[in-house]
Amino acid sequence: MRVVIKPTAQDAVQFCADVFSQQLLTKPTSVLGLATGGTPVNLYKELIERNKKGDLSFALAKSFNLDEYLGLAGTHPQSYRYFMQQQLFDHVDIAPENTHLPDGLADDPQAFCNQYEHSIKDAGGIDLQLLGIGSNGHIGFNEPTSSLASRTRIKTLDPKTIRDNARFFSEDEHQPHLSITMGIGTILDSKHVLLLATGEGKADAIQATVEGALSAMCPASALQMHQQATIVIDEAAAAKLSLKEYYLAVEAEREKLTTF
Ligand code: PGA
């Protein structure tokens, strides 16, 4: 696990944007795993800027999102399809047919989940998977006690997640309690996993992910089993790490290596 601690949330965003730029430059046909939530919004803003300047292109890329609310159409303002259109897809040169999200209105959701797994495999697998993290340690909608080997399936949301996400819904708006999410096994199949977390509200989850036991109680701790997992956090999200000095030393050594 590589732990990158940046002074501010915006520095963490810049680092992640650089990872995306490098990925798309090295392999323009990359398959990108994308995430929703408050955290990636500024990252997507930065990617849009870079795309407009001609510094990176999604023209040959494909994308697969982690999750979607079960029961919401892609045109619903709270759906993750809608979020992705607003926050990224409508502003960059990605081909609409190359963007994939779980279908919240699938007639047979479980059959859809199996098909989603096949589609990812047929595309060649995910090269770079962006993740946020829930305050309960979830990745995608893999809530605590999710199987660490799980595949795309229907998941019931943890009441804590429902409370965390209530800020996106108005009071009289129906907030779904079910989702379709890639599984932890699906996420672990990605070649590179990039987890971005900022703010003190994520400090406990980050501590459990990086320094806690490998446990389904903290789904993100499964990344300890991944060969290329990069955890990018700001000072606030790093506040509860006991080996902070070590992670900073590792990064300082990496910088020397790339300078020589
Ligand atoms: P947030 O959500 O970015 O809105 O904090 C992250 C997540 O739940 O994965």
Coordinates of C-alpha atoms and ligand atoms in Angstrom, one line a residue:
M1 CA 0.0 0.0 0.0
R2 CA 1.3 3.4 -0.9
V3 CA 0.1 6.2 1.4
V4 CA 0.4 9.7 0.0
I5 CA -0.3 12.5 2.5
K6 CA -0.8 15.9 1.0
P7 CA -1.1 19.2 3.0
T8 CA -4.5 20.1 1.6
A9 CA -7.5 18.5 -0.1
Q10 CA -6.7 20.4 -3.2
D11 CA -3.1 19.0 -3.2
A12 CA -4.6 15.5 -2.9
V13 CA -6.9 16.2 -5.9
Q14 CA -3.9 17.4 -8.0
F15 CA -2.0 14.3 -7.2
C16 CA -4.9 12.1 -8.3
A17 CA -5.4 14.2 -11.4
D18 CA -1.7 13.6 -12.3
V19 CA -2.3 9.8 -11.9
F20 CA -5.2 10.0 -14.3
S21 CA -3.2 12.1 -16.8
Q22 CA -0.3 9.6 -16.6
Q23 CA -2.6 6.7 -17.1
L24 CA -4.3 8.2 -20.1
L25 CA -1.1 9.3 -21.6
T26 CA 0.5 5.9 -21.2
K27 CA -2.6 4.0 -22.4
P28 CA -5.2 6.1 -24.2
T29 CA -7.5 3.1 -24.4
S30 CA -7.6 2.8 -20.6
V31 CA -10.5 1.3 -18.8
L32 CA -11.3 3.6 -15.9
G33 CA -13.3 2.7 -12.8
L34 CA -15.1 5.8 -11.5
A35 CA -16.7 6.9 -8.3
T36 CA -19.4 9.3 -7.1
G37 CA -19.9 11.3 -3.9
G38 CA -18.6 14.6 -2.7
T39 CA -14.9 13.7 -2.7
P40 CA -14.3 13.2 -6.5
V41 CA -16.2 16.4 -7.6
N42 CA -13.0 18.6 -7.5
L43 CA -11.0 15.9 -9.1
Y44 CA -13.5 15.7 -12.0
K45 CA -13.3 19.5 -12.3
E46 CA -9.6 19.3 -12.7
L47 CA -9.9 16.5 -15.3
I48 CA -12.4 18.7 -17.2
E49 CA -9.9 21.6 -17.2
R50 CA -7.1 19.4 -18.4
N51 CA -9.3 17.9 -21.1
K52 CA -10.3 21.4 -22.3
K53 CA -6.7 22.5 -22.4
G54 CA -5.8 19.4 -24.5
D55 CA -3.6 18.0 -21.8
L56 CA -5.5 14.7 -21.6
S57 CA -8.1 12.9 -23.6
F58 CA -10.8 10.4 -22.9
A59 CA -11.6 9.8 -26.6
L60 CA -10.4 6.2 -26.6
A61 CA -11.1 5.4 -22.9
K62 CA -13.9 3.4 -21.4
S63 CA -15.4 3.8 -17.9
F64 CA -17.3 1.7 -15.4
N65 CA -18.8 3.2 -12.3
L66 CA -18.7 1.5 -9.0
D67 CA -22.4 1.7 -8.1
E68 CA -25.9 3.0 -8.6
Y69 CA -29.0 3.3 -6.5
L70 CA -31.5 0.5 -7.2
G71 CA -34.8 1.9 -8.3
L72 CA -33.6 5.2 -9.7
A73 CA -33.6 5.9 -13.4
G74 CA -30.4 7.4 -14.9
T75 CA -32.4 10.6 -15.5
H76 CA -33.2 11.0 -11.8
P77 CA -31.2 13.9 -10.4
Q78 CA -30.0 11.7 -7.4
S79 CA -28.9 8.8 -9.6
Y80 CA -25.2 8.3 -10.0
R81 CA -25.7 8.2 -13.9
Y82 CA -27.0 11.8 -13.6
F83 CA -24.2 12.8 -11.3
M84 CA -21.6 11.4 -13.7
Q85 CA -23.2 13.2 -16.7
Q86 CA -23.2 16.5 -14.7
Q87 CA -19.9 16.3 -13.0
L88 CA -17.8 14.8 -15.8
F89 CA -19.1 13.0 -18.9
D90 CA -21.0 16.0 -20.4
H91 CA -17.8 18.1 -20.3
V92 CA -15.1 15.8 -21.7
D93 CA -14.5 13.9 -24.9
I94 CA -15.5 10.5 -23.7
A95 CA -17.9 8.6 -26.1
P96 CA -21.3 8.2 -24.4
E97 CA -21.4 4.5 -25.4
N98 CA -18.1 3.9 -23.6
T99 CA -19.5 5.0 -20.2
H100 CA -21.0 2.3 -18.1
L101 CA -23.0 2.4 -14.8
P102 CA -25.2 -0.2 -13.2
D103 CA -28.8 0.2 -14.4
G104 CA -30.9 1.1 -11.4
L105 CA -34.0 0.1 -13.3
A106 CA -32.8 -3.3 -14.6
D107 CA -35.7 -5.8 -15.0
D108 CA -33.6 -8.5 -13.5
P109 CA -31.1 -6.8 -11.3
Q110 CA -29.1 -9.9 -10.4
A111 CA -28.8 -10.9 -14.1
F112 CA -27.7 -7.3 -14.8
C113 CA -25.0 -7.6 -12.1
N114 CA -23.6 -10.8 -13.8
Q115 CA -23.6 -9.0 -17.1
Y116 CA -21.8 -6.0 -15.6
E117 CA -19.0 -8.3 -14.5
H118 CA -18.8 -9.8 -18.0
S119 CA -18.7 -6.3 -19.6
I120 CA -15.8 -5.3 -17.4
K121 CA -13.9 -8.5 -18.4
D122 CA -14.8 -8.0 -22.1
A123 CA -13.3 -4.5 -22.0
G124 CA -10.1 -6.0 -20.7
G125 CA -10.5 -5.3 -17.0
I126 CA -10.2 -2.0 -15.2
D127 CA -6.8 -0.3 -15.5
L128 CA -7.3 2.4 -12.9
Q129 CA -10.1 2.3 -10.3
L130 CA -10.9 5.5 -8.4
L131 CA -12.4 5.0 -4.9
G132 CA -13.8 7.2 -2.2
I133 CA -14.4 5.8 1.3
G134 CA -17.4 5.9 3.6
S135 CA -17.0 7.0 7.2
N136 CA -17.8 3.3 8.0
G137 CA -14.9 2.1 5.7
H138 CA -17.1 1.1 2.8
I139 CA -15.8 1.2 -0.8
G140 CA -18.5 1.4 -3.5
F141 CA -21.5 0.3 -1.5
N142 CA -19.7 -2.6 0.0
E143 CA -20.8 -2.0 3.6
P144 CA -19.1 -3.5 6.7
T145 CA -19.3 -7.3 6.7
S146 CA -19.4 -7.5 2.9
S147 CA -17.5 -10.5 1.6
L148 CA -14.0 -9.5 0.7
A149 CA -14.4 -11.8 -2.3
S150 CA -17.8 -10.3 -3.4
R151 CA -18.7 -9.5 -7.0
T152 CA -21.2 -7.1 -8.4
R153 CA -24.5 -7.6 -6.6
I154 CA -27.4 -5.9 -4.8
K155 CA -26.5 -4.5 -1.4
T156 CA -28.6 -2.9 1.3
L157 CA -27.2 0.4 2.5
D158 CA -25.9 0.7 6.1
P159 CA -28.2 3.2 8.0
K160 CA -24.9 5.2 8.6
T161 CA -24.4 5.5 4.8
I162 CA -28.0 6.6 4.4
R163 CA -27.5 9.3 7.1
D164 CA -24.2 10.4 5.5
N165 CA -25.8 10.7 2.1
A166 CA -29.1 12.3 3.3
R167 CA -27.4 15.7 2.6
F168 CA -27.9 15.1 -1.1
F169 CA -31.6 14.5 -0.8
S170 CA -34.3 17.0 0.0
E171 CA -36.6 16.2 2.9
D172 CA -39.6 15.0 0.8
E173 CA -37.4 13.1 -1.6
H174 CA -37.3 9.3 -1.6
Q175 CA -33.8 8.1 -0.6
P176 CA -33.2 4.5 -1.8
H177 CA -32.0 1.9 0.7
L178 CA -30.7 -0.5 -2.0
S179 CA -27.9 -0.4 -4.5
I180 CA -26.1 -2.3 -7.2
T181 CA -22.4 -2.2 -6.5
M182 CA -19.2 -3.8 -7.8
G183 CA -18.0 -6.3 -5.2
I184 CA -14.8 -6.1 -3.3
G185 CA -13.4 -8.9 -5.4
T186 CA -14.3 -6.9 -8.5
I187 CA -12.5 -3.9 -7.2
L188 CA -9.4 -6.0 -6.2
D189 CA -9.2 -7.2 -9.9
S190 CA -8.4 -3.6 -11.0
K191 CA -4.7 -3.2 -12.0
H192 CA -4.3 0.0 -9.9
V193 CA -6.6 1.3 -7.2
L194 CA -6.5 5.0 -6.3
L195 CA -8.4 5.9 -3.1
L196 CA -9.0 9.6 -2.4
A197 CA -10.1 10.7 1.0
T198 CA -10.1 14.2 2.6
G199 CA -11.3 15.7 5.8
E200 CA -11.4 14.7 9.4
G201 CA -14.6 12.8 9.0
K202 CA -12.6 10.1 7.2
A203 CA -9.7 9.9 9.7
D204 CA -11.0 6.8 11.5
A205 CA -11.8 4.9 8.3
I206 CA -8.4 5.7 6.9
Q207 CA -6.7 4.5 10.1
A208 CA -8.6 1.2 9.9
T209 CA -7.9 0.8 6.2
V210 CA -4.2 1.4 6.4
E211 CA -3.2 0.3 9.8
G212 CA -6.1 -1.8 11.1
A213 CA -6.7 -5.6 10.7
L214 CA -7.7 -7.0 7.4
S215 CA -11.4 -7.4 8.1
A216 CA -14.8 -7.3 6.5
M217 CA -15.7 -4.8 9.3
C218 CA -13.6 -2.3 7.3
P219 CA -14.2 -3.2 3.6
A220 CA -11.4 -0.8 2.4
S221 CA -8.9 -2.8 4.5
A222 CA -9.1 -5.4 1.6
L223 CA -6.8 -3.0 -0.3
Q224 CA -4.0 -4.3 2.0
M225 CA -4.2 -7.4 -0.3
H226 CA -3.8 -5.4 -3.5
Q227 CA -0.5 -5.1 -5.2
Q228 CA -0.9 -1.5 -6.4
A229 CA -3.2 0.4 -4.1
T230 CA -2.5 4.2 -3.6
I231 CA -4.2 5.9 -0.8
V232 CA -4.2 9.7 -1.3
I233 CA -5.2 11.8 1.7
D234 CA -5.0 15.3 3.2
E235 CA -3.6 16.1 6.6
A236 CA -7.0 15.9 8.2
A237 CA -7.8 12.4 6.9
A238 CA -4.2 11.3 8.0
A239 CA -4.7 12.6 11.5
K240 CA -5.1 9.2 13.2
L241 CA -2.3 7.3 11.4
S242 CA 0.4 6.2 13.7
L243 CA 3.1 5.7 11.0
K244 CA 2.6 9.1 9.4
E245 CA 6.3 9.9 9.6
Y246 CA 7.2 6.7 7.8
Y247 CA 4.7 7.3 4.9
L248 CA 6.2 10.8 4.4
A249 CA 9.7 9.3 4.4
V250 CA 8.8 6.8 1.8
E251 CA 7.4 9.6 -0.5
A252 CA 10.6 11.7 0.1
E253 CA 12.7 8.7 -1.0
R254 CA 10.5 8.2 -4.1
E255 CA 11.0 11.8 -5.1
K256 CA 14.8 11.4 -4.9
L257 CA 14.6 8.3 -7.1
T258 CA 12.7 10.1 -9.8
T259 CA 15.0 13.2 -9.6
F260 CA 18.2 11.2 -10.1
Ligands
PGA1 P1 -18.2 11.1 -0.1 O1 -18.5 9.5 -0.2 O2 -17.1 11.3 -1.1 O3 -19.5 11.8 -0.4 O4 -17.7 11.3 1.3 C1 -17.5 8.6 -0.3 C2 -18.1 7.2 -0.3 O5 -19.1 7.0 0.4 O6 -17.5 6.3 -0.9

